Tab-separated table of C-alpha atoms in Angstrom:
chain	number	residue	atom	x	y	z
A	1374	MET	CA	168.371	120.641	161.238
A	1375	TYR	CA	165.879	122.459	163.762
A	1376	THR	CA	166.681	125.713	165.385
A	1377	GLU	CA	164.126	127.800	167.284
A	1378	ALA	CA	162.566	131.407	166.171
A	1379	LEU	CA	165.627	133.695	165.698
A	1380	ASN	CA	165.648	136.895	167.805
A	1381	LEU	CA	168.760	138.801	166.897
A	1382	ASP	CA	168.735	140.397	169.991
A	1383	PRO	CA	167.830	137.566	172.994
A	1384	THR	CA	167.640	139.085	176.501
A	1385	ASP	CA	169.235	135.855	177.954
A	1386	LYS	CA	172.333	135.620	175.655
A	1387	ASN	CA	174.876	135.926	178.841
A	1388	THR	CA	174.172	131.965	179.048
A	1389	LYS	CA	176.540	129.374	177.599
A	1390	SER	CA	176.719	129.890	174.074
A	1391	LEU	CA	178.345	128.039	170.879
A	1392	TRP	CA	180.547	130.077	168.966
A	1393	PHE	CA	181.680	129.490	165.213
A	1394	LEU	CA	184.280	131.347	164.986
A	1395	PHE	CA	186.234	132.104	161.648
A	1396	CYS	CA	189.522	133.491	160.346
A	1397	GLY	CA	188.413	133.659	156.545
A	1398	ASN	CA	186.966	131.222	155.407
A	1399	LYS	CA	187.981	128.434	157.827
A	1400	LEU	CA	186.035	127.565	161.636
A	1401	MET	CA	188.174	127.402	164.601
A	1402	VAL	CA	187.686	124.306	166.688
A	1403	SER	CA	189.115	122.062	168.876
A	1404	LEU	CA	190.161	118.423	167.668
A	1405	LYS	CA	190.597	115.270	169.541
A	1406	GLU	CA	191.025	112.530	167.872
A	1407	ASP	CA	188.841	112.061	165.260
A	1408	LYS	CA	186.272	114.539	166.356
A	1409	ALA	CA	185.705	118.135	166.219
A	1410	SER	CA	184.067	120.736	168.689
A	1411	ILE	CA	182.980	124.563	168.831
A	1412	PRO	CA	184.130	126.729	171.602
A	1413	VAL	CA	181.472	126.876	174.085
A	1414	THR	CA	181.364	129.575	176.554
A	1415	GLU	CA	179.148	132.151	178.509
A	1416	ASP	CA	181.995	135.099	178.166
A	1417	ILE	CA	183.724	135.196	174.573
A	1418	SER	CA	186.120	137.578	176.022
A	1419	GLU	CA	187.869	134.309	177.648
A	1420	LEU	CA	189.252	133.593	174.559
A	1421	GLN	CA	190.634	136.757	174.503
A	1422	LEU	CA	189.958	137.424	170.881
A	1423	GLU	CA	189.536	140.786	168.704
A	1424	LEU	CA	186.444	139.762	166.988
A	1425	VAL	CA	185.844	142.019	163.832
A	1426	ARG	CA	182.401	141.578	163.681
A	1427	ASN	CA	179.980	138.923	164.986
A	1428	GLN	CA	176.230	137.906	164.498
A	1429	TYR	CA	173.575	135.886	166.402
A	1430	ILE	CA	172.375	133.367	164.379
A	1431	GLY	CA	169.539	131.386	166.330
A	1432	LYS	CA	169.026	128.608	168.675
A	1433	LEU	CA	170.327	124.810	168.568
A	1434	GLY	CA	168.929	122.517	171.132
A	1435	GLY	CA	168.353	125.539	173.165
A	1436	ILE	CA	171.892	127.144	173.347
A	1437	HIS	CA	172.334	130.326	171.718
A	1438	CYS	CA	175.136	130.186	168.549
A	1439	PHE	CA	177.044	133.527	167.540
A	1440	CYS	CA	179.154	133.631	164.558
A	1441	ALA	CA	182.180	135.912	164.392
A	1442	GLU	CA	185.576	136.653	162.893
A	1443	VAL	CA	189.224	137.568	163.826
A	1444	ASN	CA	191.304	139.271	161.146
A	1445	SER	CA	194.520	136.791	160.680
A	1446	GLU	CA	195.957	133.293	162.032
A	1447	GLU	CA	198.103	135.203	164.308
A	1448	ASP	CA	194.884	135.969	166.462
A	1449	VAL	CA	193.639	132.221	166.681
A	1450	PRO	CA	194.363	130.540	170.015
A	1451	PRO	CA	196.706	127.917	170.234
A	1452	GLN	CA	194.375	125.447	171.851
A	1453	LEU	CA	192.245	125.873	168.436
A	1454	LYS	CA	192.666	124.787	165.004
A	1455	LEU	CA	191.697	126.126	161.789
A	1456	LEU	CA	189.376	123.621	159.190
A	1457	ASP	CA	187.398	124.667	156.471
A	1458	LEU	CA	183.688	123.294	156.103
A	1459	ARG	CA	184.426	120.319	153.765
A	1460	GLN	CA	186.768	119.291	156.184
A	1461	LEU	CA	184.450	119.702	158.769
A	1462	MET	CA	182.198	116.442	157.507
A	1463	GLY	CA	182.467	113.459	159.772
A	1464	LEU	CA	183.905	115.249	162.517
A	1465	VAL	CA	180.919	116.539	164.137
A	1466	ASP	CA	176.765	116.006	164.495
A	1467	GLU	CA	175.264	117.050	161.326
A	1468	GLU	CA	173.315	119.584	163.191
A	1469	ILE	CA	176.300	120.800	164.362
A	1470	PHE	CA	177.552	121.224	160.677
A	1471	TRP	CA	174.564	122.750	159.171
A	1472	MET	CA	174.793	125.308	162.003
A	1473	ALA	CA	178.360	125.913	160.920
A	1474	GLY	CA	177.304	126.086	157.210
A	1475	LYS	CA	175.006	128.657	158.226
A	1476	ALA	CA	177.450	130.551	160.097
A	1477	PHE	CA	179.806	130.822	157.370
A	1478	GLN	CA	176.528	132.171	154.930
A	1479	ILE	CA	175.912	134.534	157.412
A	1480	MET	CA	179.644	135.968	157.994
A	1481	ASP	CA	180.728	136.077	154.663
A	1482	TRP	CA	177.387	137.752	153.601
A	1483	ASP	CA	178.483	140.540	156.663
A	1484	ARG	CA	181.810	140.596	155.153
A	1485	THR	CA	180.827	141.140	151.710
A	1486	PHE	CA	177.963	143.678	152.258
A	1487	GLN	CA	179.888	146.234	154.695
A	1488	PHE	CA	178.985	148.915	151.551
A	1489	CYS	CA	175.667	148.980	149.640
A	1490	GLY	CA	176.094	147.904	146.239
A	1491	LYS	CA	174.048	150.510	144.728
A	1492	CYS	CA	175.175	153.602	145.944
A	1493	GLY	CA	178.587	153.122	147.809
A	1494	SER	CA	177.524	154.122	151.120
A	1495	PRO	CA	178.011	152.296	154.195
A	1496	THR	CA	175.414	149.913	155.019
A	1497	GLU	CA	173.797	148.691	158.924
A	1498	THR	CA	172.286	145.686	160.119
A	1499	ILE	CA	168.972	145.575	160.544
A	1500	LYS	CA	167.635	144.912	163.958
A	1501	ASN	CA	165.899	141.381	164.517
A	1502	GLU	CA	166.643	140.587	161.027
A	1503	HIS	CA	169.137	138.832	158.681
A	1504	ALA	CA	169.175	142.350	156.405
A	1505	LYS	CA	171.528	145.387	155.952
A	1506	VAL	CA	170.102	148.510	155.091
A	1507	CYS	CA	172.339	151.442	153.125
A	1508	THR	CA	172.431	154.542	155.405
A	1509	SER	CA	172.241	156.891	152.340
A	1510	CYS	CA	169.795	155.251	149.629
A	1511	LYS	CA	167.934	152.814	152.131
A	1512	PHE	CA	168.534	150.402	149.584
A	1513	ILE	CA	168.053	147.114	151.535
A	1514	ASN	CA	170.311	143.998	151.045
A	1515	TYR	CA	169.385	140.181	152.489
A	1516	PRO	CA	172.237	137.304	152.715
A	1517	ARG	CA	172.546	135.796	149.036
A	1518	ILE	CA	171.209	132.094	148.699
A	1519	SER	CA	171.432	130.542	144.897
A	1520	PRO	CA	168.801	127.964	144.155
A	1521	ALA	CA	170.548	125.225	142.077
A	1522	ILE	CA	169.275	121.775	141.266
A	1523	ILE	CA	170.375	118.473	141.417
A	1524	VAL	CA	168.728	115.026	139.576
A	1525	ALA	CA	168.797	111.489	139.761
A	1526	VAL	CA	168.126	110.033	135.907
A	1527	VAL	CA	166.982	106.669	136.010
A	1528	LYS	CA	167.026	104.581	132.814
A	1529	ASP	CA	166.472	100.372	133.046
A	1530	LYS	CA	167.420	100.190	136.260
A	1531	GLN	CA	170.262	102.383	135.640
A	1532	LEU	CA	171.119	105.600	137.255
A	1533	LEU	CA	173.175	108.414	135.534
A	1534	LEU	CA	176.606	109.508	137.398
A	1535	ALA	CA	179.224	112.152	135.800
A	1536	ARG	CA	182.559	112.753	137.164
A	1537	GLY	CA	182.977	116.545	137.654
A	1538	LYS	CA	186.029	118.446	136.618
A	1539	ARG	CA	185.651	120.482	139.678
A	1540	PHE	CA	185.952	117.470	141.852
A	1541	THR	CA	189.207	116.781	143.541
A	1542	ALA	CA	188.380	113.113	144.217
A	1543	ALA	CA	187.689	110.923	141.597
A	1544	ILE	CA	183.966	110.587	143.014
A	1545	TYR	CA	180.918	109.940	140.566
A	1546	SER	CA	177.423	112.168	141.830
A	1547	VAL	CA	174.346	113.004	139.696
A	1548	LEU	CA	174.009	116.195	137.652
A	1549	ALA	CA	173.250	119.370	139.267
A	1550	GLY	CA	173.621	123.200	138.311
A	1551	PHE	CA	172.354	126.517	139.168
A	1552	ALA	CA	168.850	127.803	138.247
A	1553	GLU	CA	169.052	130.908	135.991
A	1554	PRO	CA	166.858	133.752	135.542
A	1555	GLY	CA	163.238	133.179	134.468
A	1556	GLU	CA	162.995	129.418	134.398
A	1557	THR	CA	161.606	127.241	136.564
A	1558	LEU	CA	162.907	124.520	138.851
A	1559	GLU	CA	161.916	121.982	136.431
A	1560	GLU	CA	162.947	123.770	133.303
A	1561	CYS	CA	166.394	124.166	134.480
A	1562	VAL	CA	166.664	120.239	135.587
A	1563	ALA	CA	166.113	120.069	131.979
A	1564	ARG	CA	168.054	122.215	130.524
A	1565	GLU	CA	171.017	121.248	133.053
A	1566	VAL	CA	170.453	117.487	132.150
A	1567	MET	CA	170.780	118.408	128.175
A	1568	GLU	CA	173.427	120.743	128.649
A	1569	GLU	CA	175.689	118.343	130.234
A	1570	VAL	CA	175.292	114.931	129.019
A	1571	GLY	CA	173.088	115.923	125.631
A	1572	ILE	CA	170.008	113.756	126.671
A	1573	LYS	CA	166.134	114.347	127.095
A	1574	ILE	CA	164.350	113.369	130.011
A	1575	LYS	CA	160.548	112.998	131.454
A	1576	ASN	CA	158.832	112.579	134.732
A	1577	ILE	CA	160.620	114.898	136.379
A	1578	SER	CA	159.220	114.790	140.422
A	1579	TYR	CA	160.512	116.687	143.781
A	1580	PHE	CA	162.619	114.791	145.786
A	1581	GLY	CA	163.841	117.128	149.098
A	1582	SER	CA	166.180	120.233	149.420
A	1583	GLN	CA	169.501	120.874	151.051
A	1584	PRO	CA	170.847	124.288	152.375
A	1585	TRP	CA	174.700	123.598	150.854
A	1586	PRO	CA	177.070	126.370	151.995
A	1587	PHE	CA	179.601	126.147	149.112
A	1588	PRO	CA	179.282	128.911	149.324
A	1589	ASN	CA	175.583	129.705	149.553
A	1590	SER	CA	173.727	127.320	147.765
A	1591	LEU	CA	169.948	125.895	147.997
A	1592	MET	CA	169.807	122.410	146.449
A	1593	ILE	CA	166.646	121.231	145.410
A	1594	ALA	CA	166.705	118.067	144.452
A	1595	PHE	CA	164.860	115.996	141.730
A	1596	THR	CA	164.233	112.237	140.213
A	1597	ALA	CA	163.479	112.049	136.444
A	1598	GLU	CA	163.045	109.147	133.659
A	1599	TYR	CA	165.253	108.943	130.678
A	1600	GLU	CA	163.468	109.825	127.442
A	1601	SER	CA	165.738	109.788	124.355
A	1602	GLY	CA	169.574	110.522	123.384
A	1603	GLU	CA	173.384	109.359	123.681
A	1604	ILE	CA	175.516	110.524	126.464
A	1605	LYS	CA	177.769	113.205	125.125
A	1606	ILE	CA	179.479	115.407	127.834
A	1607	ASP	CA	180.055	119.040	127.787
A	1608	GLU	CA	184.180	118.810	128.152
A	1609	ASN	CA	184.187	121.845	129.872
A	1610	GLU	CA	182.631	120.498	132.902
A	1611	LEU	CA	182.837	116.804	132.707
A	1612	LEU	CA	185.350	114.551	132.484
A	1613	ASP	CA	183.181	111.373	132.321
A	1614	ALA	CA	179.471	110.364	132.233
A	1615	GLY	CA	177.776	106.951	132.323
A	1616	TRP	CA	174.721	104.699	133.133
A	1617	PHE	CA	175.512	102.252	136.611
A	1618	THR	CA	173.590	99.996	138.506
A	1619	ALA	CA	172.926	99.427	141.938
A	1620	GLN	CA	175.743	97.021	142.386
A	1621	ASN	CA	178.292	98.887	140.452
A	1622	ILE	CA	178.166	102.594	141.970
A	1623	PRO	CA	181.372	103.992	141.792
A	1624	PRO	CA	183.245	106.355	144.695
A	1625	ARG	CA	180.577	109.006	145.589
A	1626	PRO	CA	180.247	112.278	147.495
A	1627	SER	CA	179.617	112.450	151.271
A	1628	LYS	CA	176.844	110.474	152.984
A	1629	ILE	CA	176.037	113.801	154.631
A	1630	SER	CA	174.926	115.540	150.870
A	1631	ILE	CA	171.617	115.326	149.232
A	1632	ALA	CA	173.187	114.016	146.029
A	1633	SER	CA	174.139	110.654	148.345
A	1634	LYS	CA	170.435	110.448	149.305
A	1635	LEU	CA	169.409	110.630	145.856
A	1636	ILE	CA	172.022	107.366	144.902
A	1637	ASP	CA	170.719	106.131	148.530
A	1638	TRP	CA	167.348	106.376	146.765
A	1639	PHE	CA	167.924	104.880	143.421
A	1640	ILE	CA	169.934	101.720	145.314
A	1641	GLU	CA	166.907	101.241	147.546
A	1642	ASN	CA	164.262	101.247	144.609
A	1643	HIS	CA	166.464	99.591	142.041
């Protein structure tokens, strides 16, 4: 996704703009058959919404983008429907989906940090920056981003896949986990694989990265090779894990995810 440089107070904002409008964690969209669209308007007052707060989040394809929220579902116009971000996958272009993810994270941060976590005083948004400053102690808070690793582990032309307990569908994916304070990303990769399936890995290599707004992750992807050990799953995290060839990959995550791109990489190369 490419967005133009951010200016939180654009001088030409009275033009046609995309509005990512939330009610809680759900986004307002227009639905037509198997496609969803984000409201576009020159004047948000046309939708007759009572906005709790709003933030400017940049440009997409030359069009200004804003995020905002309302208090209750009663405030949602009848022509718009509410979808969560996972339901939005496949219903909009990827560029729109990633901007919706950014909008969700900024909106959630704006809602969550109305008060200073250090002294409890009200905060106010800093001009031309996604940051909030405490009106009393001047502590500055930025939107939360949680780094997480995700890794494709290969052994003899087989890929390590696991089914997590939190998966609502019967899908298998590569292993992932959040980085902890004081460790490098490579250390995090090795630790997560050992903790979740009990094996050692080697030759850890960077693959790519992807924002993942569930709720505020930055996924950093790696590939690695099996070194030693037998699979022993962490039953608190996983239901199953195993080695799969390119010919017998089980149901897997959405194509939009970097997890699926890692699986595609394995299939193409093995």
